[in-house]
Structures are given as C-alpha cells and as structure tokens.
CSV table of C-alpha atoms in Angstrom, one decimal:
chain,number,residue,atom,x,y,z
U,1,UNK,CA,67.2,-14.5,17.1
U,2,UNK,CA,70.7,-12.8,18.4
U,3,UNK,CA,72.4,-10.8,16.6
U,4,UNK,CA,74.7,-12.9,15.9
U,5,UNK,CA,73.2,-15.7,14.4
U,6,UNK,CA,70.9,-13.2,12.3
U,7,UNK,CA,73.9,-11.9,10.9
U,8,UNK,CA,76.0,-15.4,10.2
U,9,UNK,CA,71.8,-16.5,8.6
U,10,UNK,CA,72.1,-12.9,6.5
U,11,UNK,CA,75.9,-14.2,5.5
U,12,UNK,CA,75.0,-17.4,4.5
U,13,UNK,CA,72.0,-16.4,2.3
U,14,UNK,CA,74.6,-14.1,0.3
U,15,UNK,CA,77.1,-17.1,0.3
U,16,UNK,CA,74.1,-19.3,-1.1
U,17,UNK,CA,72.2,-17.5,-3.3
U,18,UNK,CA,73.9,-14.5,-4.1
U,19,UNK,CA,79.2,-20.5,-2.6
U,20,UNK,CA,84.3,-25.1,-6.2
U,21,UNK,CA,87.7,-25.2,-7.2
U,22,UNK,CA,93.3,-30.1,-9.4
U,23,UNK,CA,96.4,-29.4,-10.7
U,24,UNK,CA,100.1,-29.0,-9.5
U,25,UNK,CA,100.9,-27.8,-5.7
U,26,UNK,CA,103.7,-25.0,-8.3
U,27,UNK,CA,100.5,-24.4,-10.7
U,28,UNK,CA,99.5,-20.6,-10.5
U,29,UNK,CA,95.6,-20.1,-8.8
U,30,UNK,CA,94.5,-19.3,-11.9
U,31,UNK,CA,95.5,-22.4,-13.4
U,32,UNK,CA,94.1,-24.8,-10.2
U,33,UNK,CA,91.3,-23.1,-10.2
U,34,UNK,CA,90.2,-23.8,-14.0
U,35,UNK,CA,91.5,-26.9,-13.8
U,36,UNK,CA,89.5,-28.0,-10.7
U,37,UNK,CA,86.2,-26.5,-11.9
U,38,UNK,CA,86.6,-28.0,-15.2
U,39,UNK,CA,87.0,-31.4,-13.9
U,40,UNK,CA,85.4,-31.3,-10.6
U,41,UNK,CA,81.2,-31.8,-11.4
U,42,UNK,CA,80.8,-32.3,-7.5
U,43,UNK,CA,82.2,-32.3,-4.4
U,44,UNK,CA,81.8,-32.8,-0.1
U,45,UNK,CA,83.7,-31.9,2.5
U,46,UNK,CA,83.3,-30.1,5.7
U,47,UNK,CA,84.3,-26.4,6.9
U,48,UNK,CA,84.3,-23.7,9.4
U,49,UNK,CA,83.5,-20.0,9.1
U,50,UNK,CA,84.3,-17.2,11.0
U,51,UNK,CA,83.0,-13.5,10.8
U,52,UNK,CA,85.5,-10.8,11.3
U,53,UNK,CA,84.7,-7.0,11.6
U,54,UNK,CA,87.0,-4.0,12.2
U,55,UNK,CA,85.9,-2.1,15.4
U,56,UNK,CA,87.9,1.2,16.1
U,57,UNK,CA,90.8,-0.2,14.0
U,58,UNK,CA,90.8,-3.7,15.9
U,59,UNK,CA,89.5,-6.7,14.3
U,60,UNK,CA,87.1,-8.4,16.1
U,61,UNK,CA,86.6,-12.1,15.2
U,62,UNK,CA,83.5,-14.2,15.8
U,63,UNK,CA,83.3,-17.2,17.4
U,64,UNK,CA,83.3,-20.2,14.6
U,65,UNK,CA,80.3,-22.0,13.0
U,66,UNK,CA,81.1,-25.4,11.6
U,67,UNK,CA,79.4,-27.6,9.5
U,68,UNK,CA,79.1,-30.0,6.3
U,69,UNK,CA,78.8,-29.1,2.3
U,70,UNK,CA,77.8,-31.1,-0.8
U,71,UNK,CA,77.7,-29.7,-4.2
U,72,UNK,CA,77.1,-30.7,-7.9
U,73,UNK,CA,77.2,-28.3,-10.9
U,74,UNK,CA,74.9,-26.3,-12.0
U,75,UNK,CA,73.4,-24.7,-8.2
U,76,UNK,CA,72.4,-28.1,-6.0
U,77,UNK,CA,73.9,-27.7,-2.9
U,78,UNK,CA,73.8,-28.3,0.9
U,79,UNK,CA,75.7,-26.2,3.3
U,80,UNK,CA,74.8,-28.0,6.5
U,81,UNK,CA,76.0,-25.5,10.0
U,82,UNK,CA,75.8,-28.4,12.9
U,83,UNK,CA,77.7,-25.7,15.3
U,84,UNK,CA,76.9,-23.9,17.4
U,85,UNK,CA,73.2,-24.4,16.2
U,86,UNK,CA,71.7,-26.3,13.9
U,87,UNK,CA,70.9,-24.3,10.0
U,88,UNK,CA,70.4,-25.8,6.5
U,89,UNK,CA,70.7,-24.4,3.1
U,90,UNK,CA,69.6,-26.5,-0.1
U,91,UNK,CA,69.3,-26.0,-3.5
U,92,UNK,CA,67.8,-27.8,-6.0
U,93,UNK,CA,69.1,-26.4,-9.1
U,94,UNK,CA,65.8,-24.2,-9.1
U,95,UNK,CA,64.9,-23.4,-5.5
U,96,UNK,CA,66.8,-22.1,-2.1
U,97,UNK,CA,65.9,-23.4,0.9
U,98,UNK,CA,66.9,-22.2,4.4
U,99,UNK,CA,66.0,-24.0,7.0
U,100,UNK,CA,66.2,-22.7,10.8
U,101,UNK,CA,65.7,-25.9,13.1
U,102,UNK,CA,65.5,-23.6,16.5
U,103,UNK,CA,62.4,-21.7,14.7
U,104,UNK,CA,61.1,-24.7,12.2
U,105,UNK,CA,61.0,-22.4,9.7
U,106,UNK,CA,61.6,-22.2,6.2
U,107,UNK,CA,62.6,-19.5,3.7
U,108,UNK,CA,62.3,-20.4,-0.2
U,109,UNK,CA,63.4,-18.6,-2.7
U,110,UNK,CA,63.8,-18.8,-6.5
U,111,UNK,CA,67.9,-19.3,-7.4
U,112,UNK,CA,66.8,-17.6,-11.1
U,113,UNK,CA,70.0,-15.9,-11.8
U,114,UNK,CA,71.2,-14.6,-8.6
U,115,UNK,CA,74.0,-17.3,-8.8
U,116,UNK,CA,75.6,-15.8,-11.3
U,117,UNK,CA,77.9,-12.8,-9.6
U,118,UNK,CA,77.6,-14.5,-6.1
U,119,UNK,CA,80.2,-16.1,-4.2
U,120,UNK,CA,77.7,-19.7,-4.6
U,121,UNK,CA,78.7,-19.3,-8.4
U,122,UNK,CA,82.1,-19.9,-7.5
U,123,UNK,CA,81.9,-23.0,-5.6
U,124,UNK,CA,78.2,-24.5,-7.1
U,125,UNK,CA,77.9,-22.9,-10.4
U,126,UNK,CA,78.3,-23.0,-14.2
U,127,UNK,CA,82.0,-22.9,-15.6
U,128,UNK,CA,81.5,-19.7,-17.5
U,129,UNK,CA,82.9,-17.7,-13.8
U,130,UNK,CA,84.8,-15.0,-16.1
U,131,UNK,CA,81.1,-14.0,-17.5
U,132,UNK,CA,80.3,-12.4,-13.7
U,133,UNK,CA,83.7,-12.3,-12.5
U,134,UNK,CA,87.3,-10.6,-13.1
U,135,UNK,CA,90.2,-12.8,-12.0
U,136,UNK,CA,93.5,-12.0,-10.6
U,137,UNK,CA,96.4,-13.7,-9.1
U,138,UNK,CA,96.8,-12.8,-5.4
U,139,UNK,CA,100.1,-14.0,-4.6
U,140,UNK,CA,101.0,-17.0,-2.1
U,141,UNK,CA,99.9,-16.8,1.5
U,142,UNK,CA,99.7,-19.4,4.4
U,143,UNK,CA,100.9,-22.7,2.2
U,144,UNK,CA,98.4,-21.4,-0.5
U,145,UNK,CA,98.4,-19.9,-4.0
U,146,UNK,CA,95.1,-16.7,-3.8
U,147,UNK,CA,92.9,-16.0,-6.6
U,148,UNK,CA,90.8,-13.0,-6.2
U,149,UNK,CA,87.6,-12.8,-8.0
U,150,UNK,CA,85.8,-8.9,-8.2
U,151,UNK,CA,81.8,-9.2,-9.4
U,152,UNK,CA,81.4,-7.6,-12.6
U,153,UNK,CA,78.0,-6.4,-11.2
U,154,UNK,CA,78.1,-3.4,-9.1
U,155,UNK,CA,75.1,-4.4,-6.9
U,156,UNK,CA,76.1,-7.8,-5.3
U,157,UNK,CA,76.5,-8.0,-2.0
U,158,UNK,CA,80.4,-8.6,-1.7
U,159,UNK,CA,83.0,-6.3,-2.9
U,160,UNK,CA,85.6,-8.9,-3.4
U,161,UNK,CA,86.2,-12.6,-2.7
U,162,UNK,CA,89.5,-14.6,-2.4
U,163,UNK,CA,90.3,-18.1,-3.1
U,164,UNK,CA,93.1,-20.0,-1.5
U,165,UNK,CA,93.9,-23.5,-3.4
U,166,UNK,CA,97.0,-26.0,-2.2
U,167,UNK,CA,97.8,-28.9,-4.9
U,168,UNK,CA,94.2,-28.6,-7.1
U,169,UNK,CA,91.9,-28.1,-4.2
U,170,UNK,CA,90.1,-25.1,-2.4
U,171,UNK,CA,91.2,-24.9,1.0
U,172,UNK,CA,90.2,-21.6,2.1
U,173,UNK,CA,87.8,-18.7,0.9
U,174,UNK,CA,87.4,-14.7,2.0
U,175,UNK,CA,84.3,-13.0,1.3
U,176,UNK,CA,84.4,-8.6,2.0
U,177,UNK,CA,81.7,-7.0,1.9
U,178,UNK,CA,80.8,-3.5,1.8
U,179,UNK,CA,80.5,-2.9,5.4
U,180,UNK,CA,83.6,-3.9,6.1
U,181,UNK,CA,83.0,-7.2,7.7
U,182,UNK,CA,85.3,-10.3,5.8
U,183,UNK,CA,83.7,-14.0,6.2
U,184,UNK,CA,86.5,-16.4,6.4
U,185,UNK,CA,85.7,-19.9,5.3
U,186,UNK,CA,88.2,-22.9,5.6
U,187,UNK,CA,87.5,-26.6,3.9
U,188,UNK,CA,89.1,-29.8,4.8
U,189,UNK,CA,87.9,-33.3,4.3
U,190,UNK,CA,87.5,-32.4,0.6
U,191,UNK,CA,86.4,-34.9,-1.4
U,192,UNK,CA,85.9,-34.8,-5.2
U,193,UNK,CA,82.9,-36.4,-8.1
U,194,UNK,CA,81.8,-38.7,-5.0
U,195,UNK,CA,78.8,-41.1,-5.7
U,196,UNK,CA,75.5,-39.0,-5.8
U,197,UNK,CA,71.9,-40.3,-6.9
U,198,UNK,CA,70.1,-37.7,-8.9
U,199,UNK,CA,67.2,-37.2,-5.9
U,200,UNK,CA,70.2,-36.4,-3.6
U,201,UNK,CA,69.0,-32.6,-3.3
U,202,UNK,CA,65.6,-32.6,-3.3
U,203,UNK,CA,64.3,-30.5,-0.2
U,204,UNK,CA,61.7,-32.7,2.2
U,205,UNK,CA,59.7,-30.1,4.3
U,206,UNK,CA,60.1,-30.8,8.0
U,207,UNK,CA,56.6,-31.7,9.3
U,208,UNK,CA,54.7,-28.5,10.8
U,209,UNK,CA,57.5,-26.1,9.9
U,210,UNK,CA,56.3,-22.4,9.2
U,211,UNK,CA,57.4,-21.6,5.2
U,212,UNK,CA,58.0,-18.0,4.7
U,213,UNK,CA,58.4,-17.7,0.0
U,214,UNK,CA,60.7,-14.4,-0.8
C-alpha cells in the first residue's frame, strides 16, 4: 500500500470512528448548525477530500479522493471513496467496517464510544455535540459562515475541526491534527431525511475477503 493511500485509509478511520449539519443564509454557524442537526435525522450527498501538509513552510496539497456518503443518526453511515481507488467505510450503529477492494480486506471494529469526541460525531452522531465538543464562531470565509469545534478530550486524534455551512447546509469541513497535516473535505449534492429502509446499513461481507477484528 503507498504511502499515500495508507495515510488518506489512517485519515479516514479517524474521520469514521474517531464524520451533519437549515436555517437562514444571515443565521450565525452556530445557529445553522443546531438547527440542521436538530432537524436533519439523515442525509446523502457526495464529496471530495484533500490532504494538506506544511513542508519547510510550504503547503503541500494532495491530489483529491472523491466519493459518496449516507448517514442517519445515531453512527450508520457509508463514506464510499470511488477515486482514485475504490475504499468503503460502514457503520451499523454498532460496528465499523473498512473495506479495501485492491486487498479484499476487511477491518471491523467496535464504534462503542469512540464517536463521541470524533469528527464522525459531528456529521453521524447524537445531538448532545456540546457533551465532547466546545463551539465557537469562526467568522465568514469563502461564501460560508465557520464554526469551529475543539474535543473536550485531550487524546483524540484531531486538535481542532471547522465547519463551513451556506443557507442550513454543511458545505465544507477542516480537520487539524496534531502533526500538522489539515484534511479538507467539501460536500455538494447534499440531500436531506431522504427515503431509507432500516436494513440500508447493514455490512454484507465480500465473498473470500481476508477480515482483520481491532
């Protein structure tokens, strides 16, 4: 695996297990945001990530990963990367799976609590956010009004994540982590409560992958 892709996989497991949020386009992001998670019970849409590091002062972007997403509260999920290779990551409420369609492999692992002060809590969680998090305003930036959310916990993997919503609806998310790398996530497409059946998440195992249980 490159080093790359291992590092987008590590990101993604920390956006997962360790990644939603209508109101007024003059509303503060404090006030979108509890709106939209108070009214919003699920979602779809599609996005795009990139992974940007500072090298000897100069920022060094990676090149994209794009995909799908479905969520509905509390912790189901799938965050679907189609580009530039194939990954999925499920949750059934209980259970994270990551599955690596190069390899055939899947990683499970118990959800438990490790939603709670993770960036996943934000988008797939419970509505209790100020629990884990502290909120702030973060001013107005690119068309969008910021919210930045610190973990109350000191030993989650990101030191800080911003939200950027435009008229009730998350359009972009920052993740920084402690090594100085930022994942930059933007959503389009973003469609909200659409028509799920209750088996919608359940995981089927690919026939002959390898199942690694952490």
């Amino acid at each position: 695996m490159s080093m790359m892709k291992k590092h987008t996989v590590l990101s993604a497991l920390a956006f997962a297990c360790g990644l939603l949020c209508a109101g007024a386009a003059s509303a503060s992001a404090l006030e979108q945001f509890k709106t939209f998670v108070s009214a919003t019970k699920a979602a779809k849409g599609e996005f795009t990530q990139r992974q940007i590091k500072k090298v000897d002062g100069v920022n060094k972007v990676s090149a994209p990963s794009s995909g799908t997403f479905e969520f509905a509260r509390p912790g189901k999920f799938i965050w679907n990367y189609v580009k530039p290779y194939e990954q999925l990551l499920q949750a059934d409420g209980e259970q994270l799976y990551v599955y690596d369609k190069d390899l055939n492999q899947v990683t499970t692992k118990k959800l438990g609590n490790a939603l709670g002060s993770s960036p996943a809590a934000i988008l797939f969680g419970s509505n209790d956010l100020e629990k884990n998090f502290t909120l702030a305003e973060a001013g107005s930036r690119d068309g969008m009004e910021w919210l930045k959310a610190t973990p109350k916990a000191k030993d989650t993997t990101f030191d800080d994540i911003s939200i950027g919503l435009r008229n009730g609806v998350p359009e972009a998310m920052e993740l920084r982590d402690s090594f100085g790398q930022t994942s930059v996530l933007a959503f389009k497409n973003f469609q909200k409560n659409p028509p799920q059946s209750a088996a919608h998440f359940k995981f089927v195992m690919p026939k002959g992958a390898d199942v690694l249980n952490n």
